[in-house]
PDB file of C-alpha atoms in Angstrom:
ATOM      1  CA  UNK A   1       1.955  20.004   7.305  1.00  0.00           C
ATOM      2  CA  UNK A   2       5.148  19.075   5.472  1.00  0.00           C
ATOM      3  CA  UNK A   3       5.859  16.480   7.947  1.00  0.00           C
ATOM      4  CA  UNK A   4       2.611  15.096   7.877  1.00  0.00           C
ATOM      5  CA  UNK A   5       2.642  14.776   4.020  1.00  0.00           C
ATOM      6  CA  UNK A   6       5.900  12.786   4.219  1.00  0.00           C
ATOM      7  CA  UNK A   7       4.989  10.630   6.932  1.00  0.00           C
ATOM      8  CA  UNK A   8       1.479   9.751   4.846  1.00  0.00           C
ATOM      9  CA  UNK A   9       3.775   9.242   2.313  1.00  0.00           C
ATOM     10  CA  UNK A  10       5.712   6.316   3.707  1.00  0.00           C
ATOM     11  CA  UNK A  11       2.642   4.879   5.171  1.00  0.00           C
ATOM     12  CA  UNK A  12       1.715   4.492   2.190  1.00  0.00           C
ATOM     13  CA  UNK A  13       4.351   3.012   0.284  1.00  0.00           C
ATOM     14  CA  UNK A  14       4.898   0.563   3.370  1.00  0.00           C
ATOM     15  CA  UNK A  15       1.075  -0.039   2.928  1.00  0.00           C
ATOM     16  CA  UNK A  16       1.155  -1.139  -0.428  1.00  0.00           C
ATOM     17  CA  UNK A  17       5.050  -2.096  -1.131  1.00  0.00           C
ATOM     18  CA  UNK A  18       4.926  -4.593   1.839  1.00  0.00           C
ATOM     19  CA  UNK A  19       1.809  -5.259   2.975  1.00  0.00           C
ATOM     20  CA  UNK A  20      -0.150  -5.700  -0.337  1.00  0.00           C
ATOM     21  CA  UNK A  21       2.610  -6.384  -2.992  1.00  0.00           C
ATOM     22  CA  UNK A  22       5.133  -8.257  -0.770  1.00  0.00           C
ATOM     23  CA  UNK A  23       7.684  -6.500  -2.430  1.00  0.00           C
ATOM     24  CA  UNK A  24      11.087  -7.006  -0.665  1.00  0.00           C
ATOM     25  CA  UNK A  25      12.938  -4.476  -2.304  1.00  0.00           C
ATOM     26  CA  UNK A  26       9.670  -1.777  -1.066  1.00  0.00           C
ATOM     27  CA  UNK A  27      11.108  -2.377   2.445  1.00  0.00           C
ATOM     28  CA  UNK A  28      14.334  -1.962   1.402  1.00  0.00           C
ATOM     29  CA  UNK A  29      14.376   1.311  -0.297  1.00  0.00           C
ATOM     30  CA  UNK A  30      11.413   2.758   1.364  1.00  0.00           C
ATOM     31  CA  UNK A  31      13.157   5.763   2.166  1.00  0.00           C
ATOM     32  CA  UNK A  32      13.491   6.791  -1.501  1.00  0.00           C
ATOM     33  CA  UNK A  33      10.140   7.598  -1.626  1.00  0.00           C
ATOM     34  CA  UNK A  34      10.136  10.662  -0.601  1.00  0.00           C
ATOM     35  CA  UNK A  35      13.158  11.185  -3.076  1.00  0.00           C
ATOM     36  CA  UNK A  36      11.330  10.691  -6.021  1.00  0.00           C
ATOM     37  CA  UNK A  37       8.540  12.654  -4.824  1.00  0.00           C
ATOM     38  CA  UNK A  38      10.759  15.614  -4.878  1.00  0.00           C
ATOM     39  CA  UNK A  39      12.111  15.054  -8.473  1.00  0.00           C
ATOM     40  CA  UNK A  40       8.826  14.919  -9.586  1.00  0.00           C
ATOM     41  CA  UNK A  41       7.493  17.638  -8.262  1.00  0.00           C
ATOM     42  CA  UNK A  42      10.428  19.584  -9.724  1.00  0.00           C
ATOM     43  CA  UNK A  43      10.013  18.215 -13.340  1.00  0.00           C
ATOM     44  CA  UNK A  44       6.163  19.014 -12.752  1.00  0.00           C
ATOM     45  CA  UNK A  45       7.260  23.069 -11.839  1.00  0.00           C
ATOM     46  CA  UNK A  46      10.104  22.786 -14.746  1.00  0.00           C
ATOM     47  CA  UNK A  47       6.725  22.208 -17.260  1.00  0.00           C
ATOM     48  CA  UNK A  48       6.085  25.980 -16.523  1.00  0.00           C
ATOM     49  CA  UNK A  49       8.768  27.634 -17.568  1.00  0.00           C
ATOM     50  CA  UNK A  50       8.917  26.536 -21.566  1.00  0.00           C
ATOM     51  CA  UNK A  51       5.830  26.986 -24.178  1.00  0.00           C
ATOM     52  CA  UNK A  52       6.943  24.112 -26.661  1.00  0.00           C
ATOM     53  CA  UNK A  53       5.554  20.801 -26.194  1.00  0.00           C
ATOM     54  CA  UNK A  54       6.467  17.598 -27.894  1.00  0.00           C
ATOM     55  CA  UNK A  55       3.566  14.992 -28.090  1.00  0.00           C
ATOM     56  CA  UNK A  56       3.458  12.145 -30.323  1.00  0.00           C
ATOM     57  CA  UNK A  57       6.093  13.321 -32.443  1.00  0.00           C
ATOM     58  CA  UNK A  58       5.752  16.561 -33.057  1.00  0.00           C
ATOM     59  CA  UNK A  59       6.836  19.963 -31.744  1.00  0.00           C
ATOM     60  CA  UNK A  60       3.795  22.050 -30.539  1.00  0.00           C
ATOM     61  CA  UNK A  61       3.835  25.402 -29.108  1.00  0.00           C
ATOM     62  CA  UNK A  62       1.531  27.177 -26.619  1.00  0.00           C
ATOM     63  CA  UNK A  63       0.625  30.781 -27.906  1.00  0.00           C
ATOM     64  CA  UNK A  64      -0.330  33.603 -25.621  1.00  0.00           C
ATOM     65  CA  UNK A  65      -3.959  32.952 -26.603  1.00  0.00           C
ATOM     66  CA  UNK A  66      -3.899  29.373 -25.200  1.00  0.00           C
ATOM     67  CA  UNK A  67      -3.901  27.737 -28.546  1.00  0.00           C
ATOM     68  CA  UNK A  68      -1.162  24.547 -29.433  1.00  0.00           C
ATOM     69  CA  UNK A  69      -0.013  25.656 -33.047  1.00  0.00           C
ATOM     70  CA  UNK A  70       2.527  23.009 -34.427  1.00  0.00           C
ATOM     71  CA  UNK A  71       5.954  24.375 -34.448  1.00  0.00           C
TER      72      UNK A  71
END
């Protein structure tokens, strides 16, 4: 299934790097696709492990309740 995902993946960004933007530099670093993919799906799993968020400007927290208190 992995292998499957990553191969979508590139058809993908070949689809619309190459074909549909005519991007030169999509053909050229195609491969880091699948690169970035991973770093974001690490920062997404990293959002799990705090309870302070900052939006706008300011520090909120997450409370066991579910509530954003500012901090």
């Amino acid at each position: 299934m992995l292998i499957i995902t990553w191969v979508m993946r590139l058809l993908m960004g070949w689809a619309v790097g190459v074909n549909i933007l005519n991007d030169p530099i999509a053909k050229k670093f195609l491969w880091v696709v699948p690169l970035g993919d991973l770093i974001y799906f690490g920062i997404w799993c990293y959002g799990f492990l705090g309870s302070t968020i900052e939006w706008r400007g300011q520090r909120l927290k997450l409370t066991k309740e579910g509530k954003l208190v500012r901090h």
